[in-house]
Amino acid sequence: MLLGGMLVACNNKQTINNDMEQKLELTQEWDKVFPLSEKVNHRKVTFETQYGLTLAADLYTPAASEKLKAKSEKLPAIAVSGPFGAVKEQCSGLYAMKMAERGFVALAFDPSYTGESSGEPRRTASPDINTEDFMAAVDFLSKQDNVDAERIGIIGICGWGGIALNAAATDTRIKATVASTMYDMTRVSGNDYNDAFDNEQWRHRNRENLSKQRLTDPNAMAGGVLDTVPPQAPNFVHDYYDYYKTPRGYHKRSGNSNDGWRVIGTQAYANSRFLYYINEIRSAVLVMHGADAHSRYFGEAAYHYMVDGQAEGYKFVGEPNPNPENKQLLIIPDATHCDLYDGGYEEKAGQGQPKNMIPWDKLAEFFTKNLK
């Protein structure tokens, strides 16, 4: 998740036919930041949203599932996206592939205006459009011949964790949700980190600046992951650099790896609140966060509001959840925010070596239990 940003030239081309369907020219070579597992099959796909945007995605299926075709057996499925400003070639693709290894059909998609998906201007985000992205992914999976439409879940990573919870509160077809190392993008956009500027005066100044920016230069860029990080910078700044700016996670189409966001690209987030109705989610939810993550307060507050109808940092109060028994909060010891992007890395003899801080089997158990 990164709030500020910069615009990177988009490599995908778009053409419009007479029916206004957008055709994307997708990169066909394997250009992920992780190797392809021999346990899965992979292909590129596209699907439409109700806003007329075409999303690009990678569809991962268990290699063993080919044996099921003759039996017409259908599999549970999971849609994955995030982090905010990242692309499917990064950790959302890794999550999807790991779930496919464990028997799920898994779809990792680029959000609207991002990566290989359509939408102009690039580096644009909207609470309603991004929530629709998840629901359109559920539409796509529901129509696949090898998918059981009654057994679909979603995974949202970082800023897309909050979006996933919003989608689960909206779409009852989503039977299980994982929010991993989540941000509440609406809260941090309106209040800044740790609610440091949760006051009307600061929000008014921010609104004034963004309002002026729309006329002076609507395509101006700001923020993003620093190219160099001073030693005295907060630990989470180093954490982001270690993922997005090194071979571990760098990708040429990722805004976070390159030039981030348009200044006004996330304006709508600052004046919205995502999680108002998550205390009414009846389906299963697992909130997973690192014990040492700077963002941990987002996940814990979301979990407690989802279960109890109130939480520190939330001004709204609701009724306790009618189904609290299927809600879980999982804290991963010693893990930072970005450790839950790919399992974490450590230096050995000058080479980054992967850790194993993401409990893939536990995630698979959660989905197996609740997608039935």
CSV table of C-alpha atoms in Angstrom, one decimal:
chain,number,residue,atom,x,y,z
A,1,MET,CA,0.0,0.0,0.0
A,2,LEU,CA,1.2,3.4,-0.9
A,3,LEU,CA,-0.8,6.6,-0.8
A,4,GLY,CA,1.3,8.9,-2.9
A,5,GLY,CA,2.5,8.1,-6.3
A,6,MET,CA,3.8,8.6,-9.7
A,7,LEU,CA,2.6,7.5,-13.1
A,8,VAL,CA,4.4,4.8,-15.0
A,9,ALA,CA,4.0,4.3,-18.8
A,10,CYS,CA,1.6,1.4,-19.3
A,11,ASN,CA,3.0,-1.3,-21.6
A,12,ASN,CA,-0.3,-2.9,-22.5
A,13,LYS,CA,-2.2,-1.6,-25.5
A,14,GLN,CA,-6.0,-1.2,-25.8
A,15,THR,CA,-8.2,-1.3,-28.8
A,16,ILE,CA,-12.0,-0.9,-29.0
A,17,ASN,CA,-14.2,-2.9,-31.3
A,18,ASN,CA,-17.7,-1.9,-32.4
A,19,ASP,CA,-19.2,-3.4,-29.3
A,20,MET,CA,-16.9,-1.2,-27.1
A,21,GLU,CA,-15.3,-4.3,-25.7
A,22,GLN,CA,-11.7,-3.5,-24.8
A,23,LYS,CA,-9.1,-5.9,-26.1
A,24,LEU,CA,-5.9,-6.1,-24.1
A,25,GLU,CA,-2.6,-7.3,-25.5
A,26,LEU,CA,-1.2,-9.3,-22.6
A,27,THR,CA,2.4,-10.2,-22.0
A,28,GLN,CA,2.7,-13.9,-22.6
A,29,GLU,CA,6.1,-14.6,-21.2
A,30,TRP,CA,6.4,-15.5,-17.5
A,31,ASP,CA,7.5,-12.3,-15.9
A,32,LYS,CA,6.5,-12.8,-12.3
A,33,VAL,CA,8.8,-12.2,-9.3
A,34,PHE,CA,8.4,-15.9,-8.3
A,35,PRO,CA,9.0,-19.1,-10.2
A,36,LEU,CA,6.1,-21.1,-11.7
A,37,SER,CA,5.3,-24.1,-9.6
A,38,GLU,CA,5.2,-27.5,-11.3
A,39,LYS,CA,2.1,-28.3,-9.3
A,40,VAL,CA,-0.1,-25.9,-11.2
A,41,ASN,CA,-1.3,-25.0,-14.6
A,42,HIS,CA,-1.4,-21.3,-15.6
A,43,ARG,CA,-3.0,-19.1,-18.3
A,44,LYS,CA,-3.8,-15.5,-18.8
A,45,VAL,CA,-7.5,-14.4,-18.9
A,46,THR,CA,-9.6,-11.3,-19.0
A,47,PHE,CA,-13.0,-10.3,-17.7
A,48,GLU,CA,-15.3,-7.3,-17.6
A,49,THR,CA,-16.6,-5.2,-14.8
A,50,GLN,CA,-20.0,-3.5,-14.7
A,51,TYR,CA,-18.1,-0.1,-15.2
A,52,GLY,CA,-17.1,-1.2,-18.7
A,53,LEU,CA,-13.4,-1.9,-17.7
A,54,THR,CA,-11.5,-5.0,-18.8
A,55,LEU,CA,-9.4,-6.6,-16.1
A,56,ALA,CA,-6.3,-8.8,-16.9
A,57,ALA,CA,-5.7,-11.8,-14.7
A,58,ASP,CA,-3.7,-15.0,-14.2
A,59,LEU,CA,-5.7,-18.2,-13.6
A,60,TYR,CA,-4.0,-20.9,-11.7
A,61,THR,CA,-5.4,-24.4,-11.4
A,62,PRO,CA,-4.1,-27.5,-9.7
A,63,ALA,CA,-2.2,-29.7,-12.2
A,64,ALA,CA,-3.9,-32.7,-10.7
A,65,SER,CA,-7.3,-31.2,-11.5
A,66,GLU,CA,-6.9,-32.3,-15.1
A,67,LYS,CA,-7.8,-35.8,-13.9
A,68,LEU,CA,-11.2,-34.5,-12.7
A,69,LYS,CA,-12.4,-33.4,-16.1
A,70,ALA,CA,-13.7,-36.8,-17.0
A,71,LYS,CA,-15.6,-37.0,-13.7
A,72,SER,CA,-17.1,-33.4,-14.1
A,73,GLU,CA,-16.0,-32.6,-10.6
A,74,LYS,CA,-15.8,-29.0,-9.7
A,75,LEU,CA,-13.4,-27.2,-7.4
A,76,PRO,CA,-13.6,-24.3,-4.9
A,77,ALA,CA,-12.1,-21.1,-6.2
A,78,ILE,CA,-10.4,-18.0,-4.8
A,79,ALA,CA,-9.9,-14.5,-6.3
A,80,VAL,CA,-6.8,-12.6,-5.1
A,81,SER,CA,-5.6,-9.0,-5.4
A,82,GLY,CA,-3.3,-6.5,-3.7
A,83,PRO,CA,-1.3,-4.8,-2.5
A,84,PHE,CA,-2.6,-1.3,-3.3
A,85,GLY,CA,-0.5,-0.2,-6.2
A,86,ALA,CA,1.0,-3.6,-6.9
A,87,VAL,CA,0.3,-6.0,-9.8
A,88,LYS,CA,-0.6,-9.6,-10.2
A,89,GLU,CA,3.0,-10.5,-11.1
A,90,GLN,CA,3.9,-9.8,-7.4
A,91,CYS,CA,2.5,-11.2,-4.2
A,92,SER,CA,-1.1,-11.6,-5.3
A,93,GLY,CA,0.1,-14.1,-8.0
A,94,LEU,CA,2.2,-15.9,-5.4
A,95,TYR,CA,-0.9,-16.2,-3.1
A,96,ALA,CA,-3.0,-17.5,-6.0
A,97,MET,CA,-0.3,-20.0,-7.1
A,98,LYS,CA,0.1,-21.3,-3.5
A,99,MET,CA,-3.6,-21.8,-3.2
A,100,ALA,CA,-3.8,-23.6,-6.5
A,101,GLU,CA,-1.0,-26.0,-5.2
A,102,ARG,CA,-3.4,-26.8,-2.4
A,103,GLY,CA,-6.4,-27.7,-4.6
A,104,PHE,CA,-8.1,-24.4,-5.4
A,105,VAL,CA,-8.8,-22.7,-8.7
A,106,ALA,CA,-7.2,-19.3,-8.0
A,107,LEU,CA,-7.4,-16.0,-9.9
A,108,ALA,CA,-4.9,-13.1,-9.4
A,109,PHE,CA,-6.0,-10.0,-11.1
A,110,ASP,CA,-4.8,-6.5,-11.9
A,111,PRO,CA,-7.3,-3.9,-10.5
A,112,SER,CA,-8.9,-1.3,-12.8
A,113,TYR,CA,-6.4,1.3,-14.1
A,114,THR,CA,-3.5,-0.8,-13.0
A,115,GLY,CA,-1.0,-3.2,-14.6
A,116,GLU,CA,-2.3,-4.9,-17.7
A,117,SER,CA,-5.9,-4.0,-16.9
A,118,SER,CA,-7.7,-1.2,-18.8
A,119,GLY,CA,-8.7,2.2,-17.6
A,120,GLU,CA,-7.4,5.7,-18.2
A,121,PRO,CA,-5.8,7.7,-16.7
A,122,ARG,CA,-3.5,5.2,-15.1
A,123,ARG,CA,-2.8,5.0,-11.3
A,124,THR,CA,-6.5,5.8,-10.4
A,125,ALA,CA,-8.5,4.2,-7.6
A,126,SER,CA,-12.0,4.4,-6.4
A,127,PRO,CA,-13.7,2.6,-3.4
A,128,ASP,CA,-16.7,1.5,-5.5
A,129,ILE,CA,-14.8,0.6,-8.7
A,130,ASN,CA,-12.2,-1.4,-6.7
A,131,THR,CA,-14.9,-3.2,-4.7
A,132,GLU,CA,-16.6,-4.0,-8.1
A,133,ASP,CA,-13.2,-5.4,-9.3
A,134,PHE,CA,-13.5,-8.2,-6.7
A,135,MET,CA,-17.2,-8.9,-7.4
A,136,ALA,CA,-16.4,-9.1,-11.2
A,137,ALA,CA,-13.7,-11.6,-10.4
A,138,VAL,CA,-16.3,-13.6,-8.5
A,139,ASP,CA,-18.6,-13.3,-11.6
A,140,PHE,CA,-15.8,-14.7,-13.8
A,141,LEU,CA,-14.9,-17.6,-11.5
A,142,SER,CA,-18.6,-18.5,-11.1
A,143,LYS,CA,-18.8,-19.1,-14.9
A,144,GLN,CA,-15.8,-21.4,-15.2
A,145,ASP,CA,-16.7,-25.1,-16.0
A,146,ASN,CA,-14.3,-26.4,-13.4
A,147,VAL,CA,-15.5,-24.1,-10.5
A,148,ASP,CA,-18.3,-24.7,-8.0
A,149,ALA,CA,-20.0,-21.3,-8.0
A,150,GLU,CA,-21.2,-22.0,-4.4
A,151,ARG,CA,-17.6,-22.3,-3.1
A,152,ILE,CA,-15.9,-19.1,-3.9
A,153,GLY,CA,-13.6,-17.0,-1.5
A,154,ILE,CA,-11.3,-14.0,-1.9
A,155,ILE,CA,-8.0,-12.9,-0.5
A,156,GLY,CA,-7.1,-9.2,-0.2
A,157,ILE,CA,-3.5,-8.2,0.6
A,158,CYS,CA,-2.5,-4.9,2.2
A,159,GLY,CA,-4.8,-2.1,0.9
A,160,TRP,CA,-6.8,-4.8,-0.9
A,161,GLY,CA,-7.5,-6.4,2.5
A,162,GLY,CA,-9.9,-3.6,3.4
A,163,ILE,CA,-11.4,-3.8,-0.1
A,164,ALA,CA,-11.9,-7.5,0.3
A,165,LEU,CA,-13.8,-6.9,3.6
A,166,ASN,CA,-15.9,-4.3,1.9
A,167,ALA,CA,-16.7,-6.8,-1.0
A,168,ALA,CA,-17.5,-9.5,1.5
A,169,ALA,CA,-20.0,-7.2,3.2
A,170,THR,CA,-21.6,-6.5,-0.2
A,171,ASP,CA,-21.6,-9.8,-2.1
A,172,THR,CA,-23.1,-12.8,-0.4
A,173,ARG,CA,-21.6,-15.1,-3.0
A,174,ILE,CA,-18.3,-14.7,-1.2
A,175,LYS,CA,-18.3,-17.5,1.3
A,176,ALA,CA,-14.8,-16.9,2.9
A,177,THR,CA,-12.4,-14.0,3.0
A,178,VAL,CA,-8.8,-13.6,4.0
A,179,ALA,CA,-7.5,-10.1,4.7
A,180,SER,CA,-3.7,-10.3,4.9
A,181,THR,CA,-1.5,-7.6,6.3
A,182,MET,CA,-4.4,-5.3,5.6
A,183,TYR,CA,-4.7,-1.5,5.3
A,184,ASP,CA,-8.0,0.4,5.7
A,185,MET,CA,-7.3,2.7,2.8
A,186,THR,CA,-10.2,5.0,3.6
A,187,ARG,CA,-9.0,5.4,7.2
A,188,VAL,CA,-5.4,6.2,6.4
A,189,SER,CA,-6.5,8.5,3.5
A,190,GLY,CA,-8.7,10.5,5.8
A,191,ASN,CA,-6.7,10.4,9.0
A,192,ASP,CA,-3.1,9.7,8.0
A,193,TYR,CA,-1.0,7.0,9.8
A,194,ASN,CA,-2.1,6.1,13.3
A,195,ASP,CA,-4.9,8.7,13.0
A,196,ALA,CA,-2.2,11.4,13.5
A,197,PHE,CA,-4.3,14.0,11.6
A,198,ASP,CA,-7.8,12.9,12.5
A,199,ASN,CA,-9.3,16.4,12.7
A,200,GLU,CA,-11.5,18.6,10.5
A,201,GLN,CA,-8.8,21.3,10.0
A,202,TRP,CA,-6.3,18.9,8.5
A,203,ARG,CA,-8.9,17.2,6.3
A,204,HIS,CA,-10.1,20.6,5.1
A,205,ARG,CA,-6.6,21.6,4.1
A,206,ASN,CA,-6.1,18.3,2.3
A,207,ARG,CA,-9.4,18.7,0.5
A,208,GLU,CA,-8.5,22.3,-0.6
A,209,ASN,CA,-5.1,21.1,-1.9
A,210,LEU,CA,-6.7,18.2,-3.9
A,211,SER,CA,-9.4,20.5,-5.2
A,212,LYS,CA,-6.8,23.0,-6.5
A,213,GLN,CA,-4.7,20.1,-8.0
A,214,ARG,CA,-7.5,19.1,-10.2
A,215,LEU,CA,-7.2,22.4,-12.1
A,216,THR,CA,-3.5,23.0,-11.9
A,217,ASP,CA,-2.2,19.6,-13.0
A,218,PRO,CA,-4.6,16.6,-12.7
A,219,ASN,CA,-1.8,14.2,-13.8
A,220,ALA,CA,0.8,15.3,-11.3
A,221,MET,CA,2.5,12.5,-9.4
A,222,ALA,CA,3.7,12.3,-5.8
A,223,GLY,CA,4.9,9.8,-3.3
A,224,GLY,CA,5.8,6.2,-3.9
A,225,VAL,CA,8.6,4.0,-2.7
A,226,LEU,CA,11.8,5.9,-2.3
A,227,ASP,CA,14.7,5.0,-4.6
A,228,THR,CA,17.1,5.4,-1.6
A,229,VAL,CA,16.1,5.1,2.0
A,230,PRO,CA,18.1,7.1,4.7
A,231,PRO,CA,19.1,5.1,7.7
A,232,GLN,CA,16.9,7.2,10.0
A,233,ALA,CA,13.7,6.5,8.0
A,234,PRO,CA,11.0,4.5,9.8
A,235,ASN,CA,11.3,0.7,9.7
A,236,PHE,CA,8.3,0.4,7.4
A,237,VAL,CA,9.9,2.6,4.8
A,238,HIS,CA,12.8,0.2,4.7
A,239,ASP,CA,10.3,-2.7,4.6
A,240,TYR,CA,8.7,-1.3,1.5
A,241,TYR,CA,12.0,-0.6,-0.2
A,242,ASP,CA,13.3,-4.2,0.5
A,243,TYR,CA,10.3,-5.6,-1.4
A,244,TYR,CA,9.4,-3.1,-4.1
A,245,LYS,CA,12.9,-1.8,-5.1
A,246,THR,CA,14.9,-5.0,-5.0
A,247,PRO,CA,14.9,-8.2,-7.2
A,248,ARG,CA,12.8,-9.7,-4.4
A,249,GLY,CA,9.6,-7.9,-5.6
A,250,TYR,CA,10.4,-5.2,-8.2
A,251,HIS,CA,8.2,-5.3,-11.3
A,252,LYS,CA,8.2,-2.8,-14.2
A,253,ARG,CA,4.4,-2.5,-14.2
A,254,SER,CA,4.0,-2.0,-10.5
A,255,GLY,CA,3.3,1.6,-9.4
A,256,ASN,CA,4.8,0.9,-6.1
A,257,SER,CA,8.0,-0.4,-7.7
A,258,ASN,CA,8.2,2.6,-10.0
A,259,ASP,CA,6.3,5.9,-9.8
A,260,GLY,CA,3.3,5.3,-7.6
A,261,TRP,CA,0.0,7.3,-7.9
A,262,ARG,CA,-1.5,10.4,-9.3
A,263,VAL,CA,-1.9,13.0,-6.6
A,264,ILE,CA,-5.6,13.1,-7.1
A,265,GLY,CA,-5.8,9.4,-8.1
A,266,THR,CA,-7.0,8.3,-4.7
A,267,GLN,CA,-9.0,11.4,-3.8
A,268,ALA,CA,-12.3,9.5,-3.3
A,269,TYR,CA,-10.7,7.3,-0.6
A,270,ALA,CA,-10.2,10.2,1.8
A,271,ASN,CA,-13.9,11.0,1.9
A,272,SER,CA,-15.2,7.5,2.3
A,273,ARG,CA,-15.3,4.8,5.0
A,274,PHE,CA,-15.0,1.2,3.9
A,275,LEU,CA,-15.8,-0.9,6.9
A,276,TYR,CA,-19.1,0.5,8.1
A,277,TYR,CA,-21.0,-2.8,7.5
A,278,ILE,CA,-18.4,-5.4,8.0
A,279,ASN,CA,-20.0,-6.3,11.4
A,280,GLU,CA,-22.8,-7.7,9.3
A,281,ILE,CA,-20.7,-10.1,7.3
A,282,ARG,CA,-22.1,-13.6,8.0
A,283,SER,CA,-19.6,-15.5,6.0
A,284,ALA,CA,-16.2,-16.6,7.3
A,285,VAL,CA,-13.3,-14.1,7.6
A,286,LEU,CA,-9.7,-14.5,8.6
A,287,VAL,CA,-7.7,-11.4,9.4
A,288,MET,CA,-4.0,-12.2,9.3
A,289,HIS,CA,-1.3,-9.7,10.4
A,290,GLY,CA,2.3,-9.6,11.3
A,291,ALA,CA,3.1,-8.9,15.0
A,292,ASP,CA,5.8,-6.4,14.0
A,293,ALA,CA,3.8,-4.7,11.2
A,294,HIS,CA,3.4,-1.0,11.4
A,295,SER,CA,-0.1,-1.6,9.9
A,296,ARG,CA,-1.2,-4.1,12.6
A,297,TYR,CA,-3.7,-1.6,14.1
A,298,PHE,CA,-5.7,-1.7,10.9
A,299,GLY,CA,-6.2,-5.4,11.0
A,300,GLU,CA,-7.0,-5.6,14.7
A,301,ALA,CA,-9.5,-2.7,14.6
A,302,ALA,CA,-11.2,-4.2,11.6
A,303,TYR,CA,-11.5,-7.6,13.3
A,304,HIS,CA,-12.9,-6.1,16.6
A,305,TYR,CA,-15.4,-3.9,14.7
A,306,MET,CA,-16.4,-6.9,12.6
A,307,VAL,CA,-17.1,-9.0,15.7
A,308,ASP,CA,-18.2,-6.5,18.3
A,309,GLY,CA,-19.6,-3.6,16.2
A,310,GLN,CA,-17.1,-1.1,17.7
A,311,ALA,CA,-13.4,-0.7,17.8
A,312,GLU,CA,-10.8,1.9,18.7
A,313,GLY,CA,-10.3,4.4,15.9
A,314,TYR,CA,-13.8,3.9,14.5
A,315,LYS,CA,-16.4,6.7,15.1
A,316,PHE,CA,-19.2,4.5,13.9
A,317,VAL,CA,-20.9,1.9,16.1
A,318,GLY,CA,-22.9,-1.1,15.0
A,319,GLU,CA,-24.6,-4.2,16.4
A,320,PRO,CA,-22.4,-7.2,17.3
A,321,ASN,CA,-21.9,-9.7,14.4
A,322,PRO,CA,-24.6,-12.3,14.1
A,323,ASN,CA,-22.0,-14.9,13.2
A,324,PRO,CA,-18.9,-14.2,15.3
A,325,GLU,CA,-17.9,-17.8,15.6
A,326,ASN,CA,-16.5,-17.9,12.0
A,327,LYS,CA,-14.3,-14.8,12.4
A,328,GLN,CA,-10.6,-15.2,13.2
A,329,LEU,CA,-7.6,-12.9,14.0
A,330,LEU,CA,-4.2,-14.5,13.3
A,331,ILE,CA,-1.1,-12.7,14.4
A,332,ILE,CA,2.2,-14.0,12.9
A,333,PRO,CA,5.1,-13.7,15.4
A,334,ASP,CA,8.1,-11.5,14.3
A,335,ALA,CA,6.5,-10.7,10.9
A,336,THR,CA,6.6,-7.2,9.4
A,337,HIS,CA,4.1,-5.8,7.0
A,338,CYS,CA,5.9,-7.0,3.8
A,339,ASP,CA,6.9,-10.3,5.3
A,340,LEU,CA,3.3,-11.4,4.6
A,341,TYR,CA,3.7,-10.4,0.9
A,342,ASP,CA,6.0,-13.3,0.1
A,343,GLY,CA,7.0,-15.0,3.4
A,344,GLY,CA,9.8,-12.6,4.2
A,345,TYR,CA,13.5,-12.6,3.3
A,346,GLU,CA,16.7,-12.7,5.2
A,347,GLU,CA,20.3,-12.0,4.2
A,348,LYS,CA,22.7,-14.9,3.9
A,349,ALA,CA,26.1,-14.4,2.5
A,350,GLY,CA,24.8,-11.3,0.6
A,351,GLN,CA,22.0,-13.2,-1.0
A,352,GLY,CA,18.3,-12.7,-0.1
A,353,GLN,CA,16.9,-16.0,1.1
A,354,PRO,CA,13.2,-16.6,1.5
A,355,LYS,CA,11.7,-17.2,4.9
A,356,ASN,CA,8.4,-19.1,5.4
A,357,MET,CA,6.3,-16.8,7.5
A,358,ILE,CA,3.0,-17.2,5.6
A,359,PRO,CA,1.0,-20.2,6.9
A,360,TRP,CA,-0.1,-21.5,3.5
A,361,ASP,CA,-1.5,-24.7,4.9
A,362,LYS,CA,-3.5,-22.8,7.5
A,363,LEU,CA,-5.0,-20.6,4.8
A,364,ALA,CA,-5.9,-23.7,2.8
A,365,GLU,CA,-7.5,-25.2,5.9
A,366,PHE,CA,-9.6,-22.1,6.4
A,367,PHE,CA,-10.9,-22.1,2.9
A,368,THR,CA,-11.5,-25.9,2.8
A,369,LYS,CA,-13.5,-25.6,6.0
A,370,ASN,CA,-15.6,-22.7,4.9
A,371,LEU,CA,-16.0,-23.4,1.1
A,372,LYS,CA,-18.2,-26.4,1.4
